[in-house]
Coordinates of C-alpha atoms and ligand atoms in Angstrom, one line a residue:
Chain A
X106 CA 18.4 63.8 -130.2
X107 CA 19.9 61.4 -127.8
X108 CA 18.0 60.3 -124.6
X109 CA 19.1 59.4 -121.3
X110 CA 17.1 57.1 -118.8
X111 CA 15.9 58.5 -115.7
X112 CA 15.3 55.6 -113.3
X113 CA 14.0 55.3 -109.8
X114 CA 13.2 52.3 -107.7
X115 CA 10.8 50.9 -105.3
X116 CA 11.7 47.9 -103.5
X117 CA 9.3 45.9 -101.2
X118 CA 11.2 43.6 -98.5
X119 CA 9.2 41.1 -96.6
X120 CA 10.3 41.2 -92.8
X121 CA 11.0 37.8 -91.3
X122 CA 9.2 38.4 -87.9
X123 CA 7.4 35.3 -86.3
X124 CA 4.0 37.1 -86.3
X125 CA 2.3 39.2 -88.8
X126 CA 2.4 43.1 -88.8
X127 CA -0.9 43.8 -87.0
X128 CA -1.9 40.5 -85.5
X129 CA -0.6 37.3 -84.2
X130 CA -0.9 34.8 -87.2
X131 CA 2.3 33.2 -88.3
X132 CA 4.1 34.6 -91.1
X133 CA 5.8 31.1 -91.8
X134 CA 3.1 30.6 -94.7
X135 CA 5.2 29.7 -97.6
X136 CA 3.9 26.4 -99.1
X137 CA 1.3 26.1 -96.5
X138 CA -2.5 25.2 -97.0
X139 CA -4.2 28.4 -98.3
X140 CA -6.2 30.6 -95.8
X141 CA -4.9 28.8 -92.6
X142 CA -2.9 31.6 -91.4
X143 CA -5.7 34.0 -91.2
X144 CA -7.5 35.9 -88.2
X145 CA -10.4 38.6 -88.1
X146 CA -7.6 41.3 -88.3
X147 CA -5.4 40.3 -91.2
X148 CA -8.8 39.2 -92.8
X149 CA -10.1 42.8 -92.4
X150 CA -13.3 41.8 -90.6
X151 CA -15.3 44.7 -89.2
X152 CA -14.4 45.5 -85.5
X153 CA -11.0 44.1 -85.6
X154 CA -8.3 46.1 -84.0
X155 CA -4.6 46.1 -85.6
X156 CA -1.8 46.3 -83.1
X157 CA 1.6 47.0 -84.6
X158 CA 4.4 44.4 -84.2
X159 CA 7.0 46.1 -82.2
X160 CA 10.0 44.1 -83.8
X161 CA 8.9 44.9 -87.4
X162 CA 9.1 48.8 -86.5
X163 CA 12.3 48.4 -84.9
X164 CA 13.7 46.7 -88.1
X165 CA 12.0 49.1 -90.3
X166 CA 14.0 51.7 -88.6
X167 CA 17.0 49.8 -88.6
X168 CA 17.0 49.2 -92.4
X169 CA 16.5 53.3 -92.5
X170 CA 19.4 53.9 -90.4
X171 CA 21.7 51.4 -92.5
X172 CA 20.6 53.3 -95.6
X173 CA 21.9 56.7 -93.8
X174 CA 18.3 58.0 -93.5
X175 CA 16.8 60.5 -90.8
X176 CA 14.5 59.2 -88.3
X177 CA 11.8 61.4 -87.8
X178 CA 10.7 61.5 -84.2
X179 CA 7.1 61.6 -84.6
X180 CA 5.6 59.2 -87.1
X181 CA 2.2 57.5 -87.9
X182 CA 0.2 54.9 -90.0
X183 CA -2.3 55.9 -92.6
X184 CA -5.0 54.1 -94.8
X185 CA -4.3 53.7 -98.5
X186 CA -7.7 53.1 -100.1
X187 CA -8.2 51.1 -103.2
X188 CA -10.4 48.3 -104.1
X189 CA -8.8 44.9 -105.4
X190 CA -9.7 41.5 -104.4
X191 CA -6.4 40.8 -102.3
X192 CA -7.0 43.5 -100.2
X193 CA -10.0 42.5 -97.8
X194 CA -10.3 45.6 -96.0
X195 CA -10.6 48.0 -99.0
X196 CA -7.6 49.6 -97.7
X197 CA -3.9 48.9 -97.0
X198 CA -2.4 50.0 -93.7
X199 CA 0.8 51.9 -94.8
X200 CA 2.6 55.4 -94.1
X201 CA 2.0 58.5 -96.1
X202 CA 3.5 61.7 -95.1
X203 CA 5.5 60.8 -92.0
X204 CA 7.3 57.4 -92.7
X205 CA 9.6 56.1 -90.0
X206 CA 12.7 56.9 -92.1
X207 CA 13.4 59.5 -94.7
X208 CA 16.4 61.5 -96.6
X209 CA 19.1 58.6 -96.8
X210 CA 21.6 57.5 -99.5
X211 CA 23.6 54.8 -100.8
X212 CA 26.8 55.2 -102.7
X213 CA 27.9 53.0 -105.5
X214 CA 31.2 51.9 -106.2
X215 CA 31.2 52.2 -110.1
X216 CA 30.5 55.5 -112.0
X217 CA 32.7 57.7 -109.9
X218 CA 31.2 57.2 -106.5
X219 CA 27.7 57.7 -107.8
X220 CA 25.2 58.4 -104.9
X221 CA 21.7 57.0 -104.9
X222 CA 19.3 59.3 -102.8
X223 CA 16.7 57.3 -100.6
X224 CA 13.7 59.1 -100.4
X225 CA 11.9 57.1 -98.0
X226 CA 11.7 53.9 -96.1
X227 CA 8.2 53.0 -94.8
X228 CA 6.3 50.2 -93.2
X229 CA 3.1 48.6 -94.4
X230 CA 1.3 45.2 -94.6
X231 CA 1.6 42.9 -97.5
X232 CA -1.8 41.7 -99.6
X233 CA -3.3 38.3 -100.1
X234 CA -2.1 36.4 -103.0
X235 CA -4.0 36.2 -106.1
X236 CA -3.9 33.0 -108.4
X237 CA -5.4 33.2 -111.8
X238 CA -6.6 30.3 -113.4
X239 CA -9.6 28.1 -114.9
X240 CA -12.3 26.5 -112.7
X241 CA -15.0 24.4 -114.1
X242 CA -14.1 25.7 -117.4
X243 CA -14.4 29.3 -116.6
X244 CA -11.8 31.9 -115.9
X245 CA -11.6 32.8 -112.2
X246 CA -9.3 34.4 -109.7
X247 CA -8.4 32.4 -106.4
X248 CA -7.3 34.2 -103.3
X249 CA -5.1 33.1 -100.5
X250 CA -5.0 35.5 -97.4
X251 CA -2.0 33.8 -95.7
X252 CA 0.4 36.5 -96.7
X253 CA -2.2 39.3 -95.9
X254 CA -0.8 41.3 -93.0
X255 CA 2.9 40.2 -93.3
X256 CA 5.2 43.1 -92.5
X257 CA 6.5 44.8 -95.5
X258 CA 9.1 47.6 -95.8
X259 CA 9.1 49.9 -98.6
X260 CA 12.4 51.5 -99.7
X261 CA 12.0 54.1 -102.3
X262 CA 14.7 56.1 -104.2
X263 CA 14.8 59.4 -106.0
X264 CA 15.1 58.9 -109.6
X265 CA 18.8 59.0 -109.7
X266 CA 19.7 55.8 -111.8
X267 CA 21.0 56.5 -115.2
X268 CA 21.6 52.9 -116.3
X269 CA 20.4 49.5 -115.6
X270 CA 24.0 48.5 -114.3
X271 CA 23.7 51.2 -111.6
X272 CA 20.3 49.5 -110.5
X273 CA 21.7 46.2 -110.5
X274 CA 24.6 47.4 -108.3
X275 CA 22.2 49.1 -105.9
X276 CA 20.1 45.9 -105.6
X277 CA 22.9 43.8 -104.8
X278 CA 23.8 46.3 -102.2
X279 CA 20.7 46.6 -100.5
X280 CA 20.0 42.7 -100.6
X281 CA 23.3 42.4 -98.9
X282 CA 22.4 45.1 -96.1
X283 CA 19.0 43.6 -95.6
X284 CA 20.8 40.1 -94.9
X285 CA 23.4 41.5 -92.6
X286 CA 20.6 43.1 -90.5
X287 CA 19.2 39.6 -90.5
X288 CA 15.6 41.2 -90.7
X289 CA 14.8 39.3 -93.9
X290 CA 16.3 36.4 -96.0
X291 CA 15.4 38.7 -99.0
X292 CA 14.9 35.6 -101.3
X293 CA 13.7 36.8 -104.6
X294 CA 12.3 33.5 -105.5
X295 CA 10.1 33.3 -102.5
X296 CA 8.8 36.6 -103.2
X297 CA 10.5 38.3 -100.1
X298 CA 12.0 41.0 -102.2
X299 CA 10.0 42.5 -105.0
X300 CA 11.2 45.1 -107.5
X301 CA 9.5 48.0 -109.2
X302 CA 11.4 50.2 -111.3
X303 CA 9.9 53.3 -112.7
X304 CA 11.5 54.5 -116.1
X305 CA 11.4 57.4 -118.3
X306 CA 13.9 59.1 -120.6
X307 CA 15.0 62.6 -120.7
X308 CA 16.8 64.6 -123.6
X309 CA 20.4 64.5 -122.7
X310 CA 22.6 67.5 -123.5
X311 CA 26.2 66.3 -123.8
X312 CA 27.6 69.4 -125.2
X313 CA 26.7 71.2 -122.3
X314 CA 28.5 71.4 -118.9
X315 CA 26.9 71.6 -115.6
X316 CA 26.8 75.3 -115.5
X317 CA 27.3 77.8 -118.6
X318 CA 27.1 81.3 -119.4
X319 CA 24.3 82.7 -121.5
X320 CA 24.6 85.8 -124.0
X321 CA 24.4 88.2 -121.2
X322 CA 27.2 86.4 -119.2
X323 CA 24.4 85.2 -116.9
X324 CA 25.5 81.7 -115.1
X325 CA 23.0 79.1 -115.9
X326 CA 22.3 75.6 -115.3
X327 CA 21.1 73.4 -118.3
X328 CA 17.4 72.9 -118.6
X329 CA 16.6 69.6 -116.8
X330 CA 13.9 68.4 -119.2
X331 CA 12.2 66.4 -116.6
X332 CA 10.1 63.8 -118.2
X333 CA 6.3 64.6 -118.1
X334 CA 5.6 60.8 -117.8
X335 CA 6.7 57.7 -116.0
X336 CA 6.2 54.2 -116.5
X337 CA 6.3 51.8 -113.6
X338 CA 6.9 48.0 -114.3
X339 CA 5.6 46.1 -111.3
X340 CA 6.4 42.8 -109.2
X341 CA 9.5 42.0 -110.8
X342 CA 11.4 39.1 -108.8
X343 CA 15.0 38.9 -110.4
X344 CA 17.6 41.2 -110.5
X345 CA 18.3 40.0 -114.2
X346 CA 14.8 40.6 -115.1
X347 CA 15.0 44.2 -113.9
X348 CA 18.0 44.8 -116.3
X349 CA 16.2 43.4 -118.9
X350 CA 13.0 45.2 -118.4
X351 CA 14.9 48.5 -118.2
X352 CA 16.8 47.8 -121.4
X353 CA 13.4 47.0 -123.3
X354 CA 11.6 50.1 -121.8
X355 CA 14.6 52.4 -122.8
X356 CA 14.2 51.2 -126.3
X357 CA 10.4 51.1 -126.6
X358 CA 10.3 54.7 -125.1
X359 CA 13.1 56.2 -127.2
X360 CA 11.3 54.9 -130.4
X361 CA 8.1 56.7 -129.2
X362 CA 9.9 59.9 -128.5
X363 CA 11.7 59.8 -131.6
X364 CA 8.3 59.5 -133.6
X365 CA 7.5 63.0 -131.7
X366 CA 5.2 61.4 -129.0
X367 CA 5.0 60.8 -125.5
X368 CA 4.8 57.5 -124.0
X369 CA 1.7 56.8 -121.9
X370 CA 2.0 57.2 -118.1
X371 CA 1.2 53.5 -117.0
X372 CA 2.1 50.3 -115.2
X373 CA 3.5 47.6 -117.0
X374 CA 4.4 44.0 -116.3
X375 CA 7.5 42.1 -117.4
X376 CA 6.8 39.0 -119.6
X377 CA 9.9 36.8 -119.3
X378 CA 8.8 34.4 -122.0
X379 CA 8.4 36.8 -124.6
X380 CA 11.2 39.3 -123.1
X381 CA 8.9 42.2 -123.3
X382 CA 6.8 44.6 -121.0
X383 CA 3.1 44.9 -121.4
X384 CA 0.5 47.4 -120.5
X385 CA -1.4 46.5 -117.1
X386 CA -3.4 49.6 -116.4
X387 CA -3.2 53.1 -116.7
X388 CA -1.4 54.4 -113.4
X389 CA -4.1 55.8 -110.9
X390 CA -3.3 59.2 -109.8
X391 CA -1.7 59.6 -106.2
X392 CA -4.9 61.2 -104.8
X393 CA -7.0 58.2 -105.9
X394 CA -5.7 56.7 -102.9
X395 CA -7.3 59.0 -100.6
X396 CA -4.6 58.6 -97.8
X397 CA -5.8 59.4 -94.5
X398 CA -4.6 58.8 -90.9
X399 CA -5.3 55.3 -89.5
X400 CA -7.5 56.0 -86.6
X401 CA -7.0 52.8 -85.2
X402 CA -3.7 53.0 -84.4
X403 CA -2.0 55.5 -82.4
X404 CA 1.1 57.5 -83.6
X405 CA 4.7 57.0 -82.4
X406 CA 7.1 59.4 -80.8
X407 CA 10.5 58.4 -80.4
X408 CA 13.1 59.8 -78.0
X409 CA 16.8 60.5 -79.4
X410 CA 18.1 57.8 -77.0
X411 CA 15.5 55.1 -78.5
X412 CA 16.9 55.7 -81.9
X413 CA 20.3 55.5 -80.7
X414 CA 19.8 52.3 -78.9
X415 CA 18.5 50.9 -82.3
X416 CA 21.7 52.4 -84.1
X417 CA 24.1 50.8 -81.6
X418 CA 22.3 47.3 -82.3
X419 CA 23.2 47.5 -86.1
X420 CA 26.1 45.3 -86.9
X421 CA 29.3 46.4 -88.9
X422 CA 27.7 46.9 -92.4
X423 CA 29.3 45.3 -95.6
X424 CA 31.3 48.5 -96.9
X425 CA 32.9 49.2 -93.5
X426 CA 33.8 45.5 -92.9
X427 CA 35.4 45.1 -96.5
X428 CA 37.5 48.2 -95.7
X429 CA 38.4 46.9 -92.1
X430 CA 39.4 43.5 -93.6
X431 CA 41.6 45.2 -96.4
X432 CA 43.1 47.1 -93.4
X433 CA 43.4 44.6 -90.7
X434 CA 44.4 41.6 -92.7
X435 CA 46.2 43.4 -95.5
X436 CA 44.3 41.4 -98.3
X437 CA 43.3 42.6 -101.6
X438 CA 40.0 44.0 -102.3
X439 CA 39.1 40.9 -104.0
X440 CA 39.5 38.6 -101.3
X441 CA 37.9 41.0 -98.6
X442 CA 34.9 41.2 -101.0
X443 CA 34.3 37.6 -101.2
X444 CA 34.9 37.2 -97.4
X445 CA 32.2 39.8 -96.5
X446 CA 29.7 39.2 -99.3
X447 CA 27.8 37.2 -96.4
X448 CA 28.0 38.1 -92.8
X449 CA 28.2 34.7 -91.6
X450 CA 31.2 34.1 -93.8
X451 CA 33.0 37.2 -92.4
X452 CA 32.4 36.4 -89.0
X453 CA 33.6 32.6 -89.6
X454 CA 36.7 34.0 -91.4
X455 CA 37.4 36.3 -88.5
X456 CA 36.8 33.5 -85.9
X457 CA 39.1 31.3 -87.8
X458 CA 41.7 33.9 -87.6
X459 CA 41.6 34.4 -84.2
X460 CA 42.2 30.4 -83.4
X461 CA 44.7 30.4 -86.3
X462 CA 46.7 32.8 -84.5
X463 CA 47.7 30.4 -81.9
X464 CA 49.0 28.1 -84.2
X465 CA 51.1 30.8 -86.4
X466 CA 48.7 30.5 -89.3
X467 CA 48.2 33.7 -90.8
X468 CA 45.0 35.4 -92.0
X469 CA 46.0 35.3 -95.5
X470 CA 46.5 31.5 -95.4
X471 CA 43.1 31.2 -93.8
X472 CA 41.6 33.4 -96.6
X473 CA 43.4 31.5 -99.3
X474 CA 42.1 28.0 -97.8
X475 CA 38.5 29.4 -97.6
X476 CA 38.2 30.8 -101.0
X477 CA 40.3 28.1 -103.0
X478 CA 38.6 25.1 -101.4
X479 CA 34.9 26.8 -101.5
X480 CA 34.8 26.4 -97.7
X481 CA 30.9 26.4 -96.7
X482 CA 30.9 28.3 -93.2
X483 CA 27.6 26.5 -92.3
X484 CA 29.5 22.8 -92.6
X485 CA 32.6 23.2 -90.5
X486 CA 33.7 24.8 -87.5
X487 CA 36.7 27.5 -87.3
X488 CA 38.5 25.2 -85.1
X489 CA 38.0 22.2 -87.4
X490 CA 39.2 24.4 -90.5
X491 CA 42.3 25.5 -88.7
X492 CA 43.0 21.7 -87.7
X493 CA 42.8 20.9 -91.3
X494 CA 45.2 23.8 -92.5
X495 CA 47.7 22.5 -89.8
X496 CA 47.5 19.0 -91.2
X497 CA 47.8 20.3 -94.8
X498 CA 50.7 22.4 -94.2
X499 CA 52.6 19.2 -92.8
X500 CA 52.0 17.6 -96.1
X501 CA 53.4 20.3 -98.2
X502 CA 56.9 20.7 -96.8
X503 CA 58.4 21.5 -100.2
X504 CA 59.7 25.1 -99.9
X505 CA 58.9 27.9 -102.5
X506 CA 62.5 28.1 -103.7
X507 CA 62.7 24.4 -104.3
X508 CA 59.5 24.6 -106.4
X509 CA 60.6 27.3 -108.4
X510 CA 63.7 25.6 -109.6
X511 CA 61.7 22.5 -110.5
X512 CA 59.2 24.6 -112.5
X513 CA 62.0 26.3 -114.5
X514 CA 63.4 23.2 -115.2
X515 CA 60.2 21.8 -116.6
X516 CA 59.9 25.1 -118.6
X517 CA 63.2 24.5 -120.0
X518 CA 62.3 21.0 -121.1
X519 CA 59.1 21.8 -122.5
X520 CA 59.2 25.3 -124.3
X521 CA 56.3 24.4 -126.5
X522 CA 53.8 24.0 -123.3
X523 CA 55.4 27.4 -122.3
X524 CA 54.6 29.0 -125.7
X525 CA 51.3 27.6 -125.8
X526 CA 50.4 29.1 -122.3
X527 CA 51.5 32.3 -123.3
X528 CA 49.4 32.1 -126.5
X529 CA 46.7 31.8 -124.0
X530 CA 46.1 28.2 -124.0
X531 CA 45.5 28.1 -120.1
X532 CA 44.6 24.2 -119.9
X533 CA 48.5 23.5 -120.8
X534 CA 49.1 24.5 -117.0
X535 CA 47.7 20.9 -116.1
X536 CA 50.5 19.3 -118.1
X537 CA 53.1 21.4 -116.4
X538 CA 51.7 20.6 -113.0
X539 CA 51.8 16.9 -114.0
X540 CA 55.5 17.1 -115.1
X541 CA 56.5 19.1 -111.7
X542 CA 54.8 16.5 -109.5
X543 CA 56.8 13.6 -111.4
X544 CA 59.8 15.6 -110.1
X545 CA 58.7 16.6 -106.5
X546 CA 57.5 12.6 -105.7
X547 CA 55.9 14.2 -102.4
X548 CA 52.0 15.1 -101.8
X549 CA 51.8 18.8 -102.8
X550 CA 48.9 20.9 -103.5
X551 CA 48.0 21.8 -106.9
X552 CA 47.0 25.3 -106.1
X553 CA 50.3 25.8 -104.7
X554 CA 51.9 24.6 -108.1
X555 CA 49.6 26.6 -110.1
X556 CA 50.6 29.7 -108.3
X557 CA 54.3 29.4 -108.7
X558 CA 54.0 28.5 -112.4
X559 CA 51.5 31.7 -112.9
X560 CA 54.0 33.8 -111.2
X561 CA 56.9 32.7 -112.9
X562 CA 55.5 32.7 -116.3
X563 CA 54.3 36.4 -115.7
X564 CA 57.7 37.4 -115.1
X565 CA 59.1 35.7 -118.1
Chain B
X236 CA -17.2 73.3 -105.8
X237 CA -18.8 70.5 -107.9
X238 CA -18.8 66.7 -107.2
X239 CA -17.7 64.4 -109.8
X240 CA -20.2 61.5 -108.9
X241 CA -19.0 59.2 -111.6
X242 CA -15.5 59.3 -110.4
X243 CA -16.4 58.9 -106.5
X244 CA -18.5 55.9 -107.2
X245 CA -15.8 54.4 -109.2
X246 CA -13.2 54.8 -106.3
X247 CA -15.9 53.6 -103.8
X248 CA -16.6 50.5 -105.8
X249 CA -20.2 51.2 -106.1
X250 CA -22.5 51.2 -109.4
X251 CA -25.0 53.5 -109.2
X252 CA -28.0 54.3 -111.7
X253 CA -28.5 57.6 -113.4
X254 CA -31.2 58.3 -111.0
X255 CA -29.1 57.5 -107.9
X256 CA -26.3 59.5 -109.5
X257 CA -28.6 62.6 -109.7
X258 CA -29.6 62.2 -105.9
X259 CA -26.3 61.6 -104.4
X260 CA -24.5 64.4 -106.3
X261 CA -27.0 66.7 -104.9
X262 CA -26.5 65.4 -101.5
X263 CA -22.8 65.4 -101.5
X264 CA -22.9 69.0 -102.9
X265 CA -24.9 69.8 -100.0
X266 CA -22.6 68.2 -97.5
X267 CA -19.8 70.0 -98.9
X268 CA -21.7 73.3 -98.7
X269 CA -22.2 72.5 -94.9
X270 CA -18.3 72.1 -94.7
X271 CA -17.9 75.5 -96.2
X272 CA -19.9 76.9 -93.4
X273 CA -17.6 75.1 -91.1
X274 CA -14.7 76.7 -92.6
X275 CA -15.7 80.1 -91.4
X276 CA -14.8 79.0 -88.1
X277 CA -10.9 80.6 -87.1
X278 CA -8.9 77.2 -86.6
X279 CA -5.6 79.0 -86.8
X280 CA -4.7 78.0 -83.2
X281 CA -6.3 74.4 -83.3
X282 CA -4.2 71.3 -84.2
X283 CA -5.7 68.8 -86.8
X284 CA -7.1 65.8 -85.1
X285 CA -6.9 62.3 -86.2
X286 CA -6.4 60.6 -82.8
X287 CA -8.6 61.4 -79.9
X288 CA -7.3 58.7 -77.3
X289 CA -4.1 60.6 -76.4
X290 CA -2.3 57.2 -76.6
X291 CA 1.3 56.8 -78.2
X292 CA 3.6 54.0 -79.2
X293 CA 1.1 51.2 -78.5
X294 CA 2.8 48.1 -80.0
X295 CA 2.6 44.3 -79.2
X296 CA 5.5 41.8 -78.7
X297 CA 6.3 39.5 -81.9
X298 CA 4.5 36.5 -80.6
X299 CA 2.3 34.1 -82.5
X300 CA -1.2 33.5 -81.6
X301 CA -3.2 30.8 -83.1
X302 CA -5.1 31.5 -86.3
X303 CA -8.7 30.6 -87.5
X304 CA -9.3 27.3 -88.9
X305 CA -9.5 27.2 -92.7
X306 CA -13.5 26.2 -92.7
X307 CA -14.1 29.5 -90.6
X308 CA -12.3 31.6 -92.7
X309 CA -14.3 30.5 -95.8
X310 CA -17.6 30.0 -94.0
X311 CA -19.0 33.4 -95.1
X312 CA -17.9 33.1 -98.7
X313 CA -20.3 32.1 -101.2
X314 CA -17.9 30.6 -103.5
X315 CA -14.5 28.9 -102.7
X316 CA -12.2 26.3 -104.5
X317 CA -9.8 23.9 -103.1
X318 CA -9.5 26.3 -99.7
X319 CA -9.4 29.4 -101.7
X320 CA -11.7 32.1 -102.2
X321 CA -13.1 32.2 -105.7
X322 CA -14.0 35.6 -107.4
X323 CA -14.6 36.4 -111.1
X324 CA -11.5 36.7 -113.3
X325 CA -9.5 39.9 -112.8
X326 CA -8.0 40.8 -115.8
X327 CA -4.3 41.9 -115.4
Ligands
ZN237 ZN1 -4.0 37.5 -88.5

């Protein structure tokens, strides 16, 4: 019997609003003295009244829109009740049955355009931070409430992933979208993006197609064998650890299933040192949170025009930009992908192209320069880059035909070098470049020579 | 309907003695009986209510206001350590 992973994902993203979700405390708490960004509201003192941050809600909806979600025109906050020392009120303000966004999807490139369904995108507040240590020789837990009440958006997928690789691609994409929207830096190391995969295994039936006819010719779909359990791995702060945790869990659960048992439904943690997951606590049933409407916060009712106004504020998203770059600048997908990875870089490139046009420098030349010279969009202005390209092009007056002839001559004189290169000794190209430079006797870019050599050797 | 008093006290983070458990179990059962009586009322045409103010879309601008000084935040706590609240170790 073989098994197939069934993976869903919950991602928490801390928004970079100036103030917290329900009070005016600053969210700039990272590395600051503990318990200095706290007020009666985010400290859960009786009688304090939470008032939602308008920008945080708008950003949550924009994330939903960018993930192709529907935005319900009526929404509200709920209380999620549980006791833990990092939660001073005894409940977290979250959203239960009416989140700000739901029913979206993300398309992956690999695996035949696999679609991951987004179940919901909701708004909540972060908790305080627990530090476990030893004080005066005794084990203790210490609490800092600076993070308590920071706006948090939770993005929940359906259990549509079938491999760690698909999860990884989705996460890269989600992080890119969040950064394009400029609603969070989604810095994993600072805990601004936290990942919780839930993993189980189902029996796979490779011999069965999507639909089949049974003995009485009735069309049937194969039994789904939906797993009866779910293992959640909590609070992972690196894409790589998620991949490792999924691989580890898949193997662990496979062994249990093969032994004729069912894995325990529970929450586990990832131990990077030992490269294993470990049991944290038996997963509480959903009803244990006793959700009920947050009576202190009136509900929300949007008009269609409010939602379309938010939609119109969303910048061009990475997928669309990539396609447009391919079309507008007739570039290879590889170039477009590098240039659209970050919104700042994409905008820098387009601004440089606009200026370059005045000097007859084409987009391809600019893309080449940015990528090959690893230009940092933060440290040079587009106009300055154009000037440096002009200067550079004055230097390399050697034309392509001439370079080709020189290269062919070097090849003829050094057949062994050519042979070595073809055997895969790529470092030999440095030697050939050196020999060519001796002939050219003018300042010329190594990259230009390298390109000529590689093109010629490919043809030969 | 019966009340599972052990589970409810656990969820509410309250430790009850056996005597208290018996007492509250009975009281909560009576409460539920009373609610059963309320259920006899026909509410088909009544919307559930969780809000009574009639307000909607109440938000604030994203502006930073001063927080409390650290001493004040910590002032009601019996046990602190280096500006942090200290509690008994929580086993992860
Ligand atoms: Zn506050």
